[in-house]
Structures are given as C-alpha cells and as structure tokens.
Amino acid sequence: AFLSIYSDLLHFDLKGDYEIGSIPKAISQMLSTDYPTFSRKLGIQAPETADSMQFSLLLEVYDTKGLMTILDPNLGNLHETKLEAEFDSFRDSVAFDLSLPEFTYGSIGLEDVVLIGEGANGVADIDIGVYQTRIGENTELAPINLLGLINRDTFDFRMTGYDFTNFLNKLEVDGQ
C-alpha cells in the first residue's frame, strides 16, 4: 500500500504492507511484548491481536503556521521538521530519525533537536541531542546529549552536557 499527502504545510509518505487502521495496534503490540514494564508505566496495553506489517514513513513538516496551538496553546510552531521511520513486525524491529530545528513549549525552547533510535527483539539504542535549551528569557543551556541502551526493561544511559552554564564546564552522568 502507498499513501502520500502533499500540502503547503507538510509532505507525508507511508509505504509498505500495512492496514492503516491497525498501525497503532501493531506498534502497541511490539512495545508491550519487547518492553513490558516501560509499556505498562506509559499506559500502553497490548491488543489481543495485531496484524503483522512492515512499512516506512516519511514526514516533512514545512511550517505549521500556528496550527499547533489547536493541540495545546503552549506548543510553538514547527518548521523544517523531518521524521523518517521504519517498522517491521515480521522482524520485530523499528527505527526512526527525527530532526527538529526548533521546538518550543511555553517558555522552554529547544534548538537543533535530533532523536535517533533503532530496536529489535527487545534491545534498542536511543540517541538524543539538543544543541541549545532556553528556559525563560535568562537561562540558556549549551549542548546536551543522551545516549541510551534499552534491554527489555533496563535503560542504561549516559548524559553529557558541555559548557553547562558558567559554573560547570562539563557534566557526565551515567545511570540505569
């Protein structure tokens, strides 16, 4: 199947072997099977049955022109945002790559946000990078990276911040 949407706001492509109404069930099934504790804590419940499917998705948001405030008045405008993803329930795998030049929610602003992940059979890598974080008008944080490895229900991570305000030059945190 192939679905394509073009407008002055966005471009969306969905290609593969899928039933569009069953995509949320298939994703919920994979998450609750591969990461049961995380899924339960996030309120994701496995459907009794889910169709097997594989698809690729491309979403390019050119400019939301203020329409994000319909979802939440605190959401800022999205522009030049790109999401690429692949899902394959036959191989029990998922991959995604999200790039946002800017994301704002109320007085919090993030610049040059990258979220990359891939997972298969209960093991996943997740990398998040934020070039700059603004909180209000007076607080700015320099680059922050989060590198994570999920193995079923264990999340190992390393967070690194550089030039983290003037009082701390480098911050590294490891955790599980």
PDB file of N, CA and C in Angstrom, residues 8-49:
ATOM      1  N   ASP A   8       1.000  22.690   1.514  1.00  0.00           N
ATOM      2  CA  ASP A   8       1.977  23.730   1.807  1.00  0.00           C
ATOM      3  C   ASP A   8       2.484  23.623   3.245  1.00  0.00           C
ATOM      4  N   LEU A   9       1.838  22.797   4.085  1.00  0.00           N
ATOM      5  CA  LEU A   9       2.274  22.579   5.461  1.00  0.00           C
ATOM      6  C   LEU A   9       3.248  21.414   5.587  1.00  0.00           C
ATOM      7  N   LEU A  10       2.968  20.322   4.833  1.00  0.00           N
ATOM      8  CA  LEU A  10       3.750  19.105   5.041  1.00  0.00           C
ATOM      9  C   LEU A  10       3.728  18.194   3.838  1.00  0.00           C
ATOM     10  N   HIS A  11       4.604  17.200   3.913  1.00  0.00           N
ATOM     11  CA  HIS A  11       4.657  16.103   2.952  1.00  0.00           C
ATOM     12  C   HIS A  11       4.702  14.825   3.786  1.00  0.00           C
ATOM     13  N   PHE A  12       3.849  13.853   3.470  1.00  0.00           N
ATOM     14  CA  PHE A  12       3.757  12.611   4.214  1.00  0.00           C
ATOM     15  C   PHE A  12       3.695  11.447   3.244  1.00  0.00           C
ATOM     16  N   ASP A  13       4.555  10.448   3.444  1.00  0.00           N
ATOM     17  CA  ASP A  13       4.532   9.214   2.658  1.00  0.00           C
ATOM     18  C   ASP A  13       4.509   8.031   3.604  1.00  0.00           C
ATOM     19  N   LEU A  14       3.675   7.068   3.304  1.00  0.00           N
ATOM     20  CA  LEU A  14       3.606   5.819   4.048  1.00  0.00           C
ATOM     21  C   LEU A  14       3.586   4.702   3.023  1.00  0.00           C
ATOM     22  N   LYS A  15       4.629   3.848   3.028  1.00  0.00           N
ATOM     23  CA  LYS A  15       4.764   2.784   2.029  1.00  0.00           C
ATOM     24  C   LYS A  15       4.968   1.452   2.730  1.00  0.00           C
ATOM     25  N   GLY A  16       4.424   0.406   2.162  1.00  0.00           N
ATOM     26  CA  GLY A  16       4.689  -0.921   2.684  1.00  0.00           C
ATOM     27  C   GLY A  16       3.478  -1.816   2.698  1.00  0.00           C
ATOM     28  N   ASP A  17       3.553  -2.816   3.563  1.00  0.00           N
ATOM     29  CA  ASP A  17       2.495  -3.803   3.736  1.00  0.00           C
ATOM     30  C   ASP A  17       1.838  -3.513   5.082  1.00  0.00           C
ATOM     31  N   TYR A  18       0.699  -2.813   5.064  1.00  0.00           N
ATOM     32  CA  TYR A  18       0.062  -2.385   6.302  1.00  0.00           C
ATOM     33  C   TYR A  18      -1.436  -2.198   6.099  1.00  0.00           C
ATOM     34  N   GLU A  19      -2.143  -2.209   7.197  1.00  0.00           N
ATOM     35  CA  GLU A  19      -3.550  -1.820   7.252  1.00  0.00           C
ATOM     36  C   GLU A  19      -3.553  -0.569   8.120  1.00  0.00           C
ATOM     37  N   ILE A  20      -3.847   0.578   7.536  1.00  0.00           N
ATOM     38  CA  ILE A  20      -3.643   1.855   8.227  1.00  0.00           C
ATOM     39  C   ILE A  20      -4.341   1.939   9.588  1.00  0.00           C
ATOM     40  N   GLY A  21      -5.520   1.372   9.710  1.00  0.00           N
ATOM     41  CA  GLY A  21      -6.234   1.423  10.979  1.00  0.00           C
ATOM     42  C   GLY A  21      -5.627   0.529  12.058  1.00  0.00           C
ATOM     43  N   SER A  22      -4.763  -0.404  11.655  1.00  0.00           N
ATOM     44  CA  SER A  22      -4.153  -1.339  12.604  1.00  0.00           C
ATOM     45  C   SER A  22      -2.737  -0.948  13.015  1.00  0.00           C
ATOM     46  N   ILE A  23      -2.207   0.134  12.471  1.00  0.00           N
ATOM     47  CA  ILE A  23      -0.839   0.540  12.803  1.00  0.00           C
ATOM     48  C   ILE A  23      -0.667   0.783  14.310  1.00  0.00           C
ATOM     49  N   PRO A  24      -1.556   1.527  14.980  1.00  0.00           N
ATOM     50  CA  PRO A  24      -1.361   1.715  16.431  1.00  0.00           C
ATOM     51  C   PRO A  24      -1.363   0.395  17.208  1.00  0.00           C
ATOM     52  N   LYS A  25      -2.218  -0.559  16.809  1.00  0.00           N
ATOM     53  CA  LYS A  25      -2.248  -1.859  17.481  1.00  0.00           C
ATOM     54  C   LYS A  25      -0.934  -2.604  17.299  1.00  0.00           C
ATOM     55  N   ALA A  26      -0.389  -2.583  16.088  1.00  0.00           N
ATOM     56  CA  ALA A  26       0.863  -3.297  15.817  1.00  0.00           C
ATOM     57  C   ALA A  26       2.017  -2.694  16.618  1.00  0.00           C
ATOM     58  N   ILE A  27       2.069  -1.363  16.694  1.00  0.00           N
ATOM     59  CA  ILE A  27       3.128  -0.712  17.465  1.00  0.00           C
ATOM     60  C   ILE A  27       2.946  -1.002  18.956  1.00  0.00           C
ATOM     61  N   SER A  28       1.727  -0.922  19.456  1.00  0.00           N
ATOM     62  CA  SER A  28       1.460  -1.237  20.865  1.00  0.00           C
ATOM     63  C   SER A  28       1.838  -2.683  21.186  1.00  0.00           C
ATOM     64  N   GLN A  29       1.526  -3.576  20.267  1.00  0.00           N
ATOM     65  CA  GLN A  29       1.874  -4.991  20.461  1.00  0.00           C
ATOM     66  C   GLN A  29       3.377  -5.163  20.593  1.00  0.00           C
ATOM     67  N   MET A  30       4.143  -4.545  19.690  1.00  0.00           N
ATOM     68  CA  MET A  30       5.595  -4.678  19.737  1.00  0.00           C
ATOM     69  C   MET A  30       6.157  -4.083  21.032  1.00  0.00           C
ATOM     70  N   LEU A  31       5.707  -2.886  21.383  1.00  0.00           N
ATOM     71  CA  LEU A  31       6.224  -2.234  22.589  1.00  0.00           C
ATOM     72  C   LEU A  31       5.899  -3.036  23.844  1.00  0.00           C
ATOM     73  N   SER A  32       4.673  -3.510  23.965  1.00  0.00           N
ATOM     74  CA  SER A  32       4.294  -4.222  25.180  1.00  0.00           C
ATOM     75  C   SER A  32       4.936  -5.610  25.252  1.00  0.00           C
ATOM     76  N   THR A  33       5.253  -6.207  24.123  1.00  0.00           N
ATOM     77  CA  THR A  33       5.939  -7.501  24.121  1.00  0.00           C
ATOM     78  C   THR A  33       7.429  -7.333  24.422  1.00  0.00           C
ATOM     79  N   ASP A  34       8.067  -6.372  23.765  1.00  0.00           N
ATOM     80  CA  ASP A  34       9.517  -6.199  23.900  1.00  0.00           C
ATOM     81  C   ASP A  34       9.919  -5.415  25.155  1.00  0.00           C
ATOM     82  N   TYR A  35       9.080  -4.495  25.611  1.00  0.00           N
ATOM     83  CA  TYR A  35       9.403  -3.631  26.751  1.00  0.00           C
ATOM     84  C   TYR A  35       8.200  -3.570  27.698  1.00  0.00           C
ATOM     85  N   PRO A  36       7.850  -4.690  28.347  1.00  0.00           N
ATOM     86  CA  PRO A  36       6.594  -4.766  29.094  1.00  0.00           C
ATOM     87  C   PRO A  36       6.481  -3.792  30.266  1.00  0.00           C
ATOM     88  N   THR A  37       7.521  -3.627  31.041  1.00  0.00           N
ATOM     89  CA  THR A  37       7.416  -2.733  32.202  1.00  0.00           C
ATOM     90  C   THR A  37       7.303  -1.283  31.762  1.00  0.00           C
ATOM     91  N   PHE A  38       8.133  -0.866  30.799  1.00  0.00           N
ATOM     92  CA  PHE A  38       8.045   0.508  30.288  1.00  0.00           C
ATOM     93  C   PHE A  38       6.656   0.767  29.704  1.00  0.00           C
ATOM     94  N   SER A  39       6.152  -0.191  28.942  1.00  0.00           N
ATOM     95  CA  SER A  39       4.834  -0.030  28.324  1.00  0.00           C
ATOM     96  C   SER A  39       3.748   0.111  29.371  1.00  0.00           C
ATOM     97  N   ARG A  40       3.810  -0.718  30.400  1.00  0.00           N
ATOM     98  CA  ARG A  40       2.806  -0.661  31.462  1.00  0.00           C
ATOM     99  C   ARG A  40       2.847   0.702  32.158  1.00  0.00           C
ATOM    100  N   LYS A  41       4.053   1.214  32.432  1.00  0.00           N
ATOM    101  CA  LYS A  41       4.191   2.518  33.097  1.00  0.00           C
ATOM    102  C   LYS A  41       3.695   3.666  32.216  1.00  0.00           C
ATOM    103  N   LEU A  42       3.784   3.488  30.891  1.00  0.00           N
ATOM    104  CA  LEU A  42       3.309   4.511  29.963  1.00  0.00           C
ATOM    105  C   LEU A  42       1.843   4.321  29.590  1.00  0.00           C
ATOM    106  N   GLY A  43       1.208   3.296  30.149  1.00  0.00           N
ATOM    107  CA  GLY A  43      -0.204   3.060  29.863  1.00  0.00           C
ATOM    108  C   GLY A  43      -0.460   2.411  28.521  1.00  0.00           C
ATOM    109  N   ILE A  44       0.557   1.800  27.927  1.00  0.00           N
ATOM    110  CA  ILE A  44       0.406   1.122  26.639  1.00  0.00           C
ATOM    111  C   ILE A  44      -0.004  -0.322  26.910  1.00  0.00           C
ATOM    112  N   GLN A  45      -1.156  -0.706  26.396  1.00  0.00           N
ATOM    113  CA  GLN A  45      -1.648  -2.060  26.599  1.00  0.00           C
ATOM    114  C   GLN A  45      -1.591  -2.829  25.286  1.00  0.00           C
ATOM    115  N   ALA A  46      -1.183  -4.069  25.395  1.00  0.00           N
ATOM    116  CA  ALA A  46      -1.108  -4.910  24.198  1.00  0.00           C
ATOM    117  C   ALA A  46      -2.503  -5.273  23.741  1.00  0.00           C
ATOM    118  N   PRO A  47      -2.785  -5.107  22.468  1.00  0.00           N
ATOM    119  CA  PRO A  47      -4.081  -5.571  21.956  1.00  0.00           C
ATOM    120  C   PRO A  47      -4.090  -7.101  21.946  1.00  0.00           C
ATOM    121  N   GLU A  48      -5.276  -7.666  21.952  1.00  0.00           N
ATOM    122  CA  GLU A  48      -5.367  -9.131  21.939  1.00  0.00           C
ATOM    123  C   GLU A  48      -4.762  -9.702  20.671  1.00  0.00           C
ATOM    124  N   THR A  49      -4.993  -9.038  19.556  1.00  0.00           N
ATOM    125  CA  THR A  49      -4.380  -9.450  18.295  1.00  0.00           C
ATOM    126  C   THR A  49      -3.935  -8.207  17.543  1.00  0.00           C
TER     127      THR A  49
END
